[in-house]
PDB file of C-alpha atoms in Angstrom:
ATOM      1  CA  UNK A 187      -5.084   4.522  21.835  1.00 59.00           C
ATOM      2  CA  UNK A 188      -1.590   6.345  21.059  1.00 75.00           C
ATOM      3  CA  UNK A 189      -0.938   9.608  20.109  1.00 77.00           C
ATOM      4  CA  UNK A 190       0.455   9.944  16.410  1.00 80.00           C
ATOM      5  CA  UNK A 191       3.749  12.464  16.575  1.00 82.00           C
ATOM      6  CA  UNK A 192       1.724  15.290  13.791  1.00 84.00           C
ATOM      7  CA  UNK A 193       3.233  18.620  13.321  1.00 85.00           C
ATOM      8  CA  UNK A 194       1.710  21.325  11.319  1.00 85.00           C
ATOM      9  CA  UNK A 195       3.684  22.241   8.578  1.00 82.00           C
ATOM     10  CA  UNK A 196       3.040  24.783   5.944  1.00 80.00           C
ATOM     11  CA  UNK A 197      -0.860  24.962   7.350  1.00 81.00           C
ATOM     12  CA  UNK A 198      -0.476  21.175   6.206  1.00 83.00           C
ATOM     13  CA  UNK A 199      -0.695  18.339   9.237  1.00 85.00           C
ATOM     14  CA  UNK A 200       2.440  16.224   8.682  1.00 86.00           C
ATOM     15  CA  UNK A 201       2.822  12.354  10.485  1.00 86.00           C
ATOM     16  CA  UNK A 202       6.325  11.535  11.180  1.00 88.00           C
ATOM     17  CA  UNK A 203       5.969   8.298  11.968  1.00 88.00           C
ATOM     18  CA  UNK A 204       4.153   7.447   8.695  1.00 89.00           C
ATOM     19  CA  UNK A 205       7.120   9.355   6.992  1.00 91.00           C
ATOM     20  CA  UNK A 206       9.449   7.593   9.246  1.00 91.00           C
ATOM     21  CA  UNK A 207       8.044   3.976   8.409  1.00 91.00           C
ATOM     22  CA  UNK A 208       7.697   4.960   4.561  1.00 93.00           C
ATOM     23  CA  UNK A 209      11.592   5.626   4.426  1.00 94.00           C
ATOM     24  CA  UNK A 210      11.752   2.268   6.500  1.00 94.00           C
ATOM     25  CA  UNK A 211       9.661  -0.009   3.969  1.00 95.00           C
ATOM     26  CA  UNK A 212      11.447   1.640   0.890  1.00 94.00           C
ATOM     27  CA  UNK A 213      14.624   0.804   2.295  1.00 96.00           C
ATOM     28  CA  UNK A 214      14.261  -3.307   3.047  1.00 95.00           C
ATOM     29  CA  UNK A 215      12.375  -3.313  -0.446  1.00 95.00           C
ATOM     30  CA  UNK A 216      15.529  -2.063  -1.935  1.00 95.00           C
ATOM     31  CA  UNK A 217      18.337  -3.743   0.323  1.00 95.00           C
ATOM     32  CA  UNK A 218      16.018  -7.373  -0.536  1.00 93.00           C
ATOM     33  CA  UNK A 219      16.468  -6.179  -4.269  1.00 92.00           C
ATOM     34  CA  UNK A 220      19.907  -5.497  -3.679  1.00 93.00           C
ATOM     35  CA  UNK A 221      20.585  -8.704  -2.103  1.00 91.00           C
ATOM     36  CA  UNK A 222      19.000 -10.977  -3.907  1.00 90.00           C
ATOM     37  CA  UNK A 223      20.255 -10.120  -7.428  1.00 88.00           C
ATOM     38  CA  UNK A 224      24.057  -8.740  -6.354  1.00 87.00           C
ATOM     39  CA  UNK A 225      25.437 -12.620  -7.282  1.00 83.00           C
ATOM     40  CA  UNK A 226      23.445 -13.896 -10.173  1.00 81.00           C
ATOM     41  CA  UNK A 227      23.928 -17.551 -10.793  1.00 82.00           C
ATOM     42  CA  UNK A 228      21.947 -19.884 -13.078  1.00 81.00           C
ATOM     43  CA  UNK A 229      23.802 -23.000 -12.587  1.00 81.00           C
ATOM     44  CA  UNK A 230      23.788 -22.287  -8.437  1.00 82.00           C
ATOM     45  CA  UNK A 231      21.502 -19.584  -7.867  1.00 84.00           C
ATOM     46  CA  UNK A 232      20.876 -18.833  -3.734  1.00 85.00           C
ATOM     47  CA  UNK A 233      17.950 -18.523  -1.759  1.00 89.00           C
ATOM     48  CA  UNK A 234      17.274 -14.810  -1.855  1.00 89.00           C
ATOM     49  CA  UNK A 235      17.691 -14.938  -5.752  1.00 89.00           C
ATOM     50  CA  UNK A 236      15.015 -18.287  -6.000  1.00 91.00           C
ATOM     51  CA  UNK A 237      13.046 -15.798  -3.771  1.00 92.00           C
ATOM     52  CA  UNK A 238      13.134 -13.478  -5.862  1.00 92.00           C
ATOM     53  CA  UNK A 239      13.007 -15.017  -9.214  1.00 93.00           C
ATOM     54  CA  UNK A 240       9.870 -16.606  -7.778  1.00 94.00           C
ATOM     55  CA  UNK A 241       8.036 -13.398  -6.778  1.00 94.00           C
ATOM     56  CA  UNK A 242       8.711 -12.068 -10.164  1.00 94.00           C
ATOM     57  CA  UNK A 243       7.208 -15.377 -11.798  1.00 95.00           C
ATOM     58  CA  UNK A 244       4.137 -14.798  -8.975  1.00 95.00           C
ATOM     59  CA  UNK A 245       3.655 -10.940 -10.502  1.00 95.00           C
ATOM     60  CA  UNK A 246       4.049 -12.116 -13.925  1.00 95.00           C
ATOM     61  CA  UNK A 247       1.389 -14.392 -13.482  1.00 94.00           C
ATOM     62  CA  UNK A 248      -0.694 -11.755 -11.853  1.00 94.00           C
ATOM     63  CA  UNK A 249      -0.848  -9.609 -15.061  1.00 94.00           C
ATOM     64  CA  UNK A 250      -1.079 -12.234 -17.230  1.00 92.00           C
ATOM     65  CA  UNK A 251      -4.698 -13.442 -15.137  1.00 91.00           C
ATOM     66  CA  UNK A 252      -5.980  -9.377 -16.237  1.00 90.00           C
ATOM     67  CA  UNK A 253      -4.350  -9.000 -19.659  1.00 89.00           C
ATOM     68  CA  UNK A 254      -2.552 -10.515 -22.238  1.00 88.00           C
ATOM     69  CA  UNK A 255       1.176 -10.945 -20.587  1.00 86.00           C
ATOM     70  CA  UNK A 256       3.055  -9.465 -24.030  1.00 88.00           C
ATOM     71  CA  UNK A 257       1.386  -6.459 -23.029  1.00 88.00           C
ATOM     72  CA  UNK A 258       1.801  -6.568 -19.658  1.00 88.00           C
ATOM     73  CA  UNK A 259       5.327  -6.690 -19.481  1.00 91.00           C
ATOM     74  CA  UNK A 260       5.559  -3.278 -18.757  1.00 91.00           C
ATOM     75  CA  UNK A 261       3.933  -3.460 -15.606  1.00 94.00           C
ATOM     76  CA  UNK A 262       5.847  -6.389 -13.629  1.00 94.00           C
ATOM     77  CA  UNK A 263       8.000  -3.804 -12.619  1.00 94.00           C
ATOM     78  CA  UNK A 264       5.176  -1.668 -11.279  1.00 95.00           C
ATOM     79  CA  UNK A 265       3.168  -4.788  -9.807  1.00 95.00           C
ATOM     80  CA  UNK A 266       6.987  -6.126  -7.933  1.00 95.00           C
ATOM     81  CA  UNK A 267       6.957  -2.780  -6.566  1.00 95.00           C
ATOM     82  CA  UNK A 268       3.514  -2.569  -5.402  1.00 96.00           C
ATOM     83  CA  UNK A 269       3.479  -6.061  -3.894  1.00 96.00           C
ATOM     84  CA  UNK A 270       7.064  -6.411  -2.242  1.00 96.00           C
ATOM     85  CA  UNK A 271       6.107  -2.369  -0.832  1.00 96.00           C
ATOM     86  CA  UNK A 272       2.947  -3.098   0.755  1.00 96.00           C
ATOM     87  CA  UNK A 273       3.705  -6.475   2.000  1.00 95.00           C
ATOM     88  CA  UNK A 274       6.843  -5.704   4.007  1.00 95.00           C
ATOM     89  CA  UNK A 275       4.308  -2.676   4.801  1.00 94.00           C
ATOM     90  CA  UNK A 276       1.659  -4.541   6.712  1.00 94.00           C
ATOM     91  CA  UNK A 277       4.305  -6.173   8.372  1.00 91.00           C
ATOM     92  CA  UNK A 278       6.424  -3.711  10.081  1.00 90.00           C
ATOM     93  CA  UNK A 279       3.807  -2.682  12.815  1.00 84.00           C
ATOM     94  CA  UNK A 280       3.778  -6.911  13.732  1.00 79.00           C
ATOM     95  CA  UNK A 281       7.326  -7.464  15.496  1.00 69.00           C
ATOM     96  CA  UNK A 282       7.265  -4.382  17.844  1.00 69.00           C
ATOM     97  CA  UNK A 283       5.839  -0.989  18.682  1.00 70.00           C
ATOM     98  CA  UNK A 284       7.550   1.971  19.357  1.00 74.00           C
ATOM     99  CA  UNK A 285       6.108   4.699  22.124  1.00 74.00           C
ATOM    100  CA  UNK A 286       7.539   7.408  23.891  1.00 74.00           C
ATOM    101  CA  UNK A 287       5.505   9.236  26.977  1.00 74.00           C
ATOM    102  CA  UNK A 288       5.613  12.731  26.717  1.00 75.00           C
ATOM    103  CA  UNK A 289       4.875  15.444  29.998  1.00 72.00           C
ATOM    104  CA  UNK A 290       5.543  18.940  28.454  1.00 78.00           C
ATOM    105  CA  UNK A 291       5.086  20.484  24.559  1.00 76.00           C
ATOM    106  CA  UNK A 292       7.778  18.656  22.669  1.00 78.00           C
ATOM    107  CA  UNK A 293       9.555  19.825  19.464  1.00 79.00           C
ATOM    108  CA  UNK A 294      10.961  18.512  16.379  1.00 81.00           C
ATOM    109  CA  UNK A 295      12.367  20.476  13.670  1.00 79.00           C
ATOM    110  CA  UNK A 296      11.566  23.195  15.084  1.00 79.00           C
ATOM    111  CA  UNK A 297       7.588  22.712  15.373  1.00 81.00           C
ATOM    112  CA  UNK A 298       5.973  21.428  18.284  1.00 83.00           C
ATOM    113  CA  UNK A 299       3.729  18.123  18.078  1.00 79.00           C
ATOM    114  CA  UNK A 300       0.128  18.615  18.100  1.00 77.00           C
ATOM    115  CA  UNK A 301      -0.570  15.865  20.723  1.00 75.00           C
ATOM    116  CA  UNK A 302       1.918  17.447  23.235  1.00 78.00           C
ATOM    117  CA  UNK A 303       1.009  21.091  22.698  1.00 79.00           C
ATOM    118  CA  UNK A 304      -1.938  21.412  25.181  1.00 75.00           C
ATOM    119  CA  UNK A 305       0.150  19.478  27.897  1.00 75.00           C
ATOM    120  CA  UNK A 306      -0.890  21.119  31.200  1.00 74.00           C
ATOM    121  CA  UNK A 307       0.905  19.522  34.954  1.00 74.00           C
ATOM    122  CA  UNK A 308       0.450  15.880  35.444  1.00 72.00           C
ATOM    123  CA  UNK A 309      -0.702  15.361  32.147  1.00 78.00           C
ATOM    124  CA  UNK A 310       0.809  13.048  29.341  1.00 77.00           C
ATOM    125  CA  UNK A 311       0.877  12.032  25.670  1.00 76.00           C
ATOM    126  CA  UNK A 312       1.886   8.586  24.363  1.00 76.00           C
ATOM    127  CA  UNK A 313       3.400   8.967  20.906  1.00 77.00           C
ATOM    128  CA  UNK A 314       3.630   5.704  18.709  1.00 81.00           C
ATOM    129  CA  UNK A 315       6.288   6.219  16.480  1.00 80.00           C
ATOM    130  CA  UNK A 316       6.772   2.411  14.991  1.00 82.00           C
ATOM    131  CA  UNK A 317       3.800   1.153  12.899  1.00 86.00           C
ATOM    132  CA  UNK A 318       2.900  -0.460   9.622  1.00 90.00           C
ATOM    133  CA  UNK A 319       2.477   2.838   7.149  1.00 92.00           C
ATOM    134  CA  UNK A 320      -0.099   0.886   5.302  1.00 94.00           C
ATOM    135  CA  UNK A 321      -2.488   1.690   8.871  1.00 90.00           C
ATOM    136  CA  UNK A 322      -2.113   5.388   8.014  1.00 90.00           C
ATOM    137  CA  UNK A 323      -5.097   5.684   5.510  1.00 92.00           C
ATOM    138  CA  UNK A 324      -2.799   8.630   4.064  1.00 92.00           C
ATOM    139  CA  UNK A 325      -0.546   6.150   2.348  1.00 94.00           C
ATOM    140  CA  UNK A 326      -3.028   3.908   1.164  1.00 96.00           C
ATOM    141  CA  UNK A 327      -4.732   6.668  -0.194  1.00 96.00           C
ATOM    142  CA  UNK A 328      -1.192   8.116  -1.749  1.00 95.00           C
ATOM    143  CA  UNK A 329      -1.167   4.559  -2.983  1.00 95.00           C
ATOM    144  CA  UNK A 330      -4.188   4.410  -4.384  1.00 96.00           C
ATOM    145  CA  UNK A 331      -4.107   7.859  -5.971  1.00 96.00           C
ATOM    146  CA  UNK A 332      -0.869   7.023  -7.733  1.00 96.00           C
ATOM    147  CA  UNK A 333      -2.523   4.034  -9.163  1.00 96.00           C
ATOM    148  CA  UNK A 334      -5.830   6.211 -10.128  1.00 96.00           C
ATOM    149  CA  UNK A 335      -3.303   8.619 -12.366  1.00 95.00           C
ATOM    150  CA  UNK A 336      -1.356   6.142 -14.003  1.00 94.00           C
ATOM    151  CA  UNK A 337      -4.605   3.983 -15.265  1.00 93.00           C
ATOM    152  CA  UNK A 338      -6.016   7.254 -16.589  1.00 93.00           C
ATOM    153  CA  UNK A 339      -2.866   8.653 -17.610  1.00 94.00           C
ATOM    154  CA  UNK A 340      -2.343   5.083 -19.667  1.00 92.00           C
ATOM    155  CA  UNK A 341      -5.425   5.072 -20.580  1.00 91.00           C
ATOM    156  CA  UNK A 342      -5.259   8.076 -22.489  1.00 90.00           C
ATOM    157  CA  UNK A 343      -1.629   7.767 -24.156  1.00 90.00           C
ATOM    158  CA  UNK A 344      -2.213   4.052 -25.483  1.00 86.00           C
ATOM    159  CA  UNK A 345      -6.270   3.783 -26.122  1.00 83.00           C
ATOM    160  CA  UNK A 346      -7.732   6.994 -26.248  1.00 86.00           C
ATOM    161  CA  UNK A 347     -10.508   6.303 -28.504  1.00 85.00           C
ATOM    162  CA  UNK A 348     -11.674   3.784 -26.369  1.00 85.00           C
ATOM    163  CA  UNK A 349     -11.073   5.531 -23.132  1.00 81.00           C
ATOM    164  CA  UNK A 350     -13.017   8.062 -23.683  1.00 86.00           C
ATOM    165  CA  UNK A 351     -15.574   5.904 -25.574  1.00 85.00           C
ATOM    166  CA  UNK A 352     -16.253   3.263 -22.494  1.00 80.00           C
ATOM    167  CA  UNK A 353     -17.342   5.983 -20.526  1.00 84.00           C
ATOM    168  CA  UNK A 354     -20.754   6.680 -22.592  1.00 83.00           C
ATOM    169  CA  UNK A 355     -21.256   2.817 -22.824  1.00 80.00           C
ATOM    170  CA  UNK A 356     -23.745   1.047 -23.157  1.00 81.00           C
ATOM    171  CA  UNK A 357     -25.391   4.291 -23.122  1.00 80.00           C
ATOM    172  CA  UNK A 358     -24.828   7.915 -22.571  1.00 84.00           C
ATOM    173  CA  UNK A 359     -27.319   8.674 -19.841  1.00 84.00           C
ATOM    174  CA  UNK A 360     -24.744   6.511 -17.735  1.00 84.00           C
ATOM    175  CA  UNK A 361     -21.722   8.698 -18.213  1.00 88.00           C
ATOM    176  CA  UNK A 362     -22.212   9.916 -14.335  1.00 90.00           C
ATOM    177  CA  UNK A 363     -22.550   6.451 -13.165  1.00 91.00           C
ATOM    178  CA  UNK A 364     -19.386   5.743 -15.137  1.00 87.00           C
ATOM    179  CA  UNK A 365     -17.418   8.586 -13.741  1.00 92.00           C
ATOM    180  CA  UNK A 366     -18.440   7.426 -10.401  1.00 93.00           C
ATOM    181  CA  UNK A 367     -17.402   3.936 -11.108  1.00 90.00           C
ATOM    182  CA  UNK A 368     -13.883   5.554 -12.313  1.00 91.00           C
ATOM    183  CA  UNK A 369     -13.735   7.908  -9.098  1.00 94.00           C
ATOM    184  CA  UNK A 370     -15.030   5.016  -6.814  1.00 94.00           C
ATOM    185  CA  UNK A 371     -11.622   2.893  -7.615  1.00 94.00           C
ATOM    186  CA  UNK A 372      -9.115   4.882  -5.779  1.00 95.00           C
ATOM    187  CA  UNK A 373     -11.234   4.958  -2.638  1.00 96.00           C
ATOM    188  CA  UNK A 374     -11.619   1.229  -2.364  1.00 95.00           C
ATOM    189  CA  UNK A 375      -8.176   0.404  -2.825  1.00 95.00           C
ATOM    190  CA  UNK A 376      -7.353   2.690  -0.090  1.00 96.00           C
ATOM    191  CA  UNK A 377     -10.119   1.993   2.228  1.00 96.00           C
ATOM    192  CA  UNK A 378      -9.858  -1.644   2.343  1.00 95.00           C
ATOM    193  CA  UNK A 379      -5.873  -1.941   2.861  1.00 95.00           C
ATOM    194  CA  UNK A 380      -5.907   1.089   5.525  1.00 95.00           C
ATOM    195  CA  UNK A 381      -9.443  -0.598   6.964  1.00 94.00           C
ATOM    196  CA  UNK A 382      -7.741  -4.260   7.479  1.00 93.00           C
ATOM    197  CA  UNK A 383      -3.703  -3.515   8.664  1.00 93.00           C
ATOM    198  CA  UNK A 384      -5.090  -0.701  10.836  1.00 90.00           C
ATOM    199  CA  UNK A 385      -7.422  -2.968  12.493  1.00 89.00           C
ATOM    200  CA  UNK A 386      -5.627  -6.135  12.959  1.00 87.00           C
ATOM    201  CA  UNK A 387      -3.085  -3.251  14.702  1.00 83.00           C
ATOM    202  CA  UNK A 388      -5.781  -2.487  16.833  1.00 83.00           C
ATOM    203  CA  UNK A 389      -6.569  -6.199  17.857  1.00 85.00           C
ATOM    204  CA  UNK A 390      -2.934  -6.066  18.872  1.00 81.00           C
ATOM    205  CA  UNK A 391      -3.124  -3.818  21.564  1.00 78.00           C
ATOM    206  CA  UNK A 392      -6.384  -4.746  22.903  1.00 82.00           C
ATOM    207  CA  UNK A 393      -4.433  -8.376  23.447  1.00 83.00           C
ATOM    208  CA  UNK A 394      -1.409  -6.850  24.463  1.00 76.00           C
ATOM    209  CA  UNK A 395      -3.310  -5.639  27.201  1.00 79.00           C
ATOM    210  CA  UNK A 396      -4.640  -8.993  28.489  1.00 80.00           C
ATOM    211  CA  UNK A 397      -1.205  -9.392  29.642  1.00 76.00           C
ATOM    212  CA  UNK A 398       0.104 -13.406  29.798  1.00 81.00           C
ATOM    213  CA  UNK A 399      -3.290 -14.937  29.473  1.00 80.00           C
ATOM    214  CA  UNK A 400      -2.998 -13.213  25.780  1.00 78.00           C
ATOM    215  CA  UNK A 401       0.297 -14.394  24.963  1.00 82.00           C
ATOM    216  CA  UNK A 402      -1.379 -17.915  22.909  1.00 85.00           C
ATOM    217  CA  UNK A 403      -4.006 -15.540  21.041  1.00 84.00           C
ATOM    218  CA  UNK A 404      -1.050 -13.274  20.250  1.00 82.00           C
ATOM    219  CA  UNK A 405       0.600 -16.111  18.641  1.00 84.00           C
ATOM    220  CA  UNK A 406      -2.495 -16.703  16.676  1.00 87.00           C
ATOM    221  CA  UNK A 407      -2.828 -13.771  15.220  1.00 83.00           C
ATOM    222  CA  UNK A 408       0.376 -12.458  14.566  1.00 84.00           C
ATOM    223  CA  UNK A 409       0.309 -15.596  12.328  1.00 87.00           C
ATOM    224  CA  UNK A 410      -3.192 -14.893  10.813  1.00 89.00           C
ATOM    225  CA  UNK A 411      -1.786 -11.475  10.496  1.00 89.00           C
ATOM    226  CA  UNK A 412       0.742 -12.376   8.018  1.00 91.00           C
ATOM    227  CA  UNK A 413      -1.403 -14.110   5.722  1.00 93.00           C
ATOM    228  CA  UNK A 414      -3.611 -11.159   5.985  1.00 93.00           C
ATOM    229  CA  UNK A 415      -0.467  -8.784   4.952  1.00 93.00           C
ATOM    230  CA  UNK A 416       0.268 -10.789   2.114  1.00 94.00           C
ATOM    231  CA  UNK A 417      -3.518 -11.161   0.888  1.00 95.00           C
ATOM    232  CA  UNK A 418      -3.805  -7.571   1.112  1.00 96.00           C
ATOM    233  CA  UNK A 419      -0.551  -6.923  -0.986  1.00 96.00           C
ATOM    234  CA  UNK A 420      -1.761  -9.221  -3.677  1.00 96.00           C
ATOM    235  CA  UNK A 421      -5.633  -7.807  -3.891  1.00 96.00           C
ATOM    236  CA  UNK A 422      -3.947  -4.325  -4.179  1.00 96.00           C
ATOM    237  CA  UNK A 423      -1.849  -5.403  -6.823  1.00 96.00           C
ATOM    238  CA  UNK A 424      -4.187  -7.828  -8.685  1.00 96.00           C
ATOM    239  CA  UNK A 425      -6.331  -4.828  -8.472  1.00 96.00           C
ATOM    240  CA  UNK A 426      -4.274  -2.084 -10.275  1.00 96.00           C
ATOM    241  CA  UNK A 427      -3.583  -5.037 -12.855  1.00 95.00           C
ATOM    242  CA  UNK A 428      -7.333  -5.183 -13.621  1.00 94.00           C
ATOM    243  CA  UNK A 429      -7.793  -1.558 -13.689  1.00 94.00           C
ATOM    244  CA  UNK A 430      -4.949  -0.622 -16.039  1.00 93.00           C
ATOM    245  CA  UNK A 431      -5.643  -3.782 -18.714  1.00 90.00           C
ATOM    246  CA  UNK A 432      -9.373  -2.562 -18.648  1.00 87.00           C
ATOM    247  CA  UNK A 433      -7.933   1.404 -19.457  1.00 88.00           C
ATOM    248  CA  UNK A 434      -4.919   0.350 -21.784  1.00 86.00           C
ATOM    249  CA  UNK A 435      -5.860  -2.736 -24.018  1.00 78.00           C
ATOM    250  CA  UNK A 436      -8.956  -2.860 -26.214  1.00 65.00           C
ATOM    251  CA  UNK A 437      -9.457  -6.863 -27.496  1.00 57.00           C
ATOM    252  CA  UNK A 438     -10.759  -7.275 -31.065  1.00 46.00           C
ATOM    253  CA  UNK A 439     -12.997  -8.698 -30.472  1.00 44.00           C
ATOM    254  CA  UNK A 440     -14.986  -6.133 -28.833  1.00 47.00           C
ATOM    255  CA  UNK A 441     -16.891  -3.436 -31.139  1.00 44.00           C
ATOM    256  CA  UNK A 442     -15.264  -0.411 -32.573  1.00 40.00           C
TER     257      UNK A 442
END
């Protein structure tokens, strides 16, 4: 396995090439944006704007599966985000990999990389700087933390009464149980998109190394591995969906 390029900063272990790829995903999400909506047309609209009128119409009908859509409509710019993010995301670390060998302690900004630092003669470190962020379980878990806040953080500004209420239901002696439930969200989110990119990355290099005889099961997966990427994206975003309709909107049907 490679060597990920960490440097301590602050007493706090920072990944550059999970910072690098972050800045790399946020940047095609917003130059597809920018592309596909900077010549609006509805008598001849182009490809990248059917694209993207078509993902919108996708999200749209994701929230309106989990809640009722008028009150939804808030979030299709949250679940766009989510799902165009983490898609190109689980993606990136497909195409190409990028590794450089190193012999002696190297430094960047000033701070040396962990993996290099112990470096004695004749030793190296291989430091894989291209990969899909989405296989750092630090940005799924950022991910899934920033989803965690926002239900709560919705849940409290639009439906307080029932917020607070679900979490002695059906009965009080469950309010740890329900807690749990509550805290258990976050760390499923993050687990399972961190546990499926970051092994189908691994898979990778165990057929990169069966050199030409892998080249067919290569082809294979790289192709299962997109429909993996964009099954991922959508049960991340579905997910949030769910989780902020069942926070945020109380039916009347249910009791008060």
């Amino acid at each position: 396995m490679h060597d990920a390029p960490i440097i301590n900063l602050g007493g706090f272990n920072l990944d550059l090439s999970a910072v690098l790829m972050l800045f790399v995903s946020g940047t095609l999400v917003f130059l597809l944006c920018i592309l596909a909506t900077r010549r609006l047309s509805v008598e001849n609209p182009g490809k990248l704007q059917n694209f993207m009128e078509w993902v919108v119409e996708f999200v749209q009908g994701i929230i309106g599966s989990t809640m009722d859509l008028k009150k939804g409509k808030p979030y299709v710019s949250l679940g766009l985000t989510l799902i165009l993010f983490i898609f190109i995301s689980n993606l990136l670390g497909l195409p190409m990999g990028f590794i450089t060998e190193a012999h002696k302690p190297e430094m960047i900004f000033g701070h040396v990389i962990e993996a290099t630092k112990d470096l004695a003669n004749g030793e190296h470190a291989e430091l894989l700087w291209w990969k899909s962020p989405t296989a750092d379980v630090s940005v799924t878990a950022g991910l899934a933390l920033i989803v965690f806040f926002l239900m709560n953080y919705l849940g409290l500004k639009n439906n307080r009464k029932h917020y607070l209420k679900h979490y002695v239901e059906p009965f009080p002696l469950l309010l740890p149980l329900n807690l749990i439930e509550n805290l258990a969200k976050p760390v499923a989110l993050a687990i399972r998109l961190y546990a499926n990119i970051f092994a189908g990355e691994v898979l990778i290099t165990v057929i990169l190394k069966l050199g030409l005889v892998g080249i067919p099961f290569m082809a294979a997966w790289q192709g299962f591995s997109v429909f993996v990427g964009a099954l991922q994206a959508y049960i991340f975003t579905i997910l949030t969906m769910v989780y902020i309709g069942q926070m945020t909107i109380h039916e009347e049907g249910e009791s008060h």
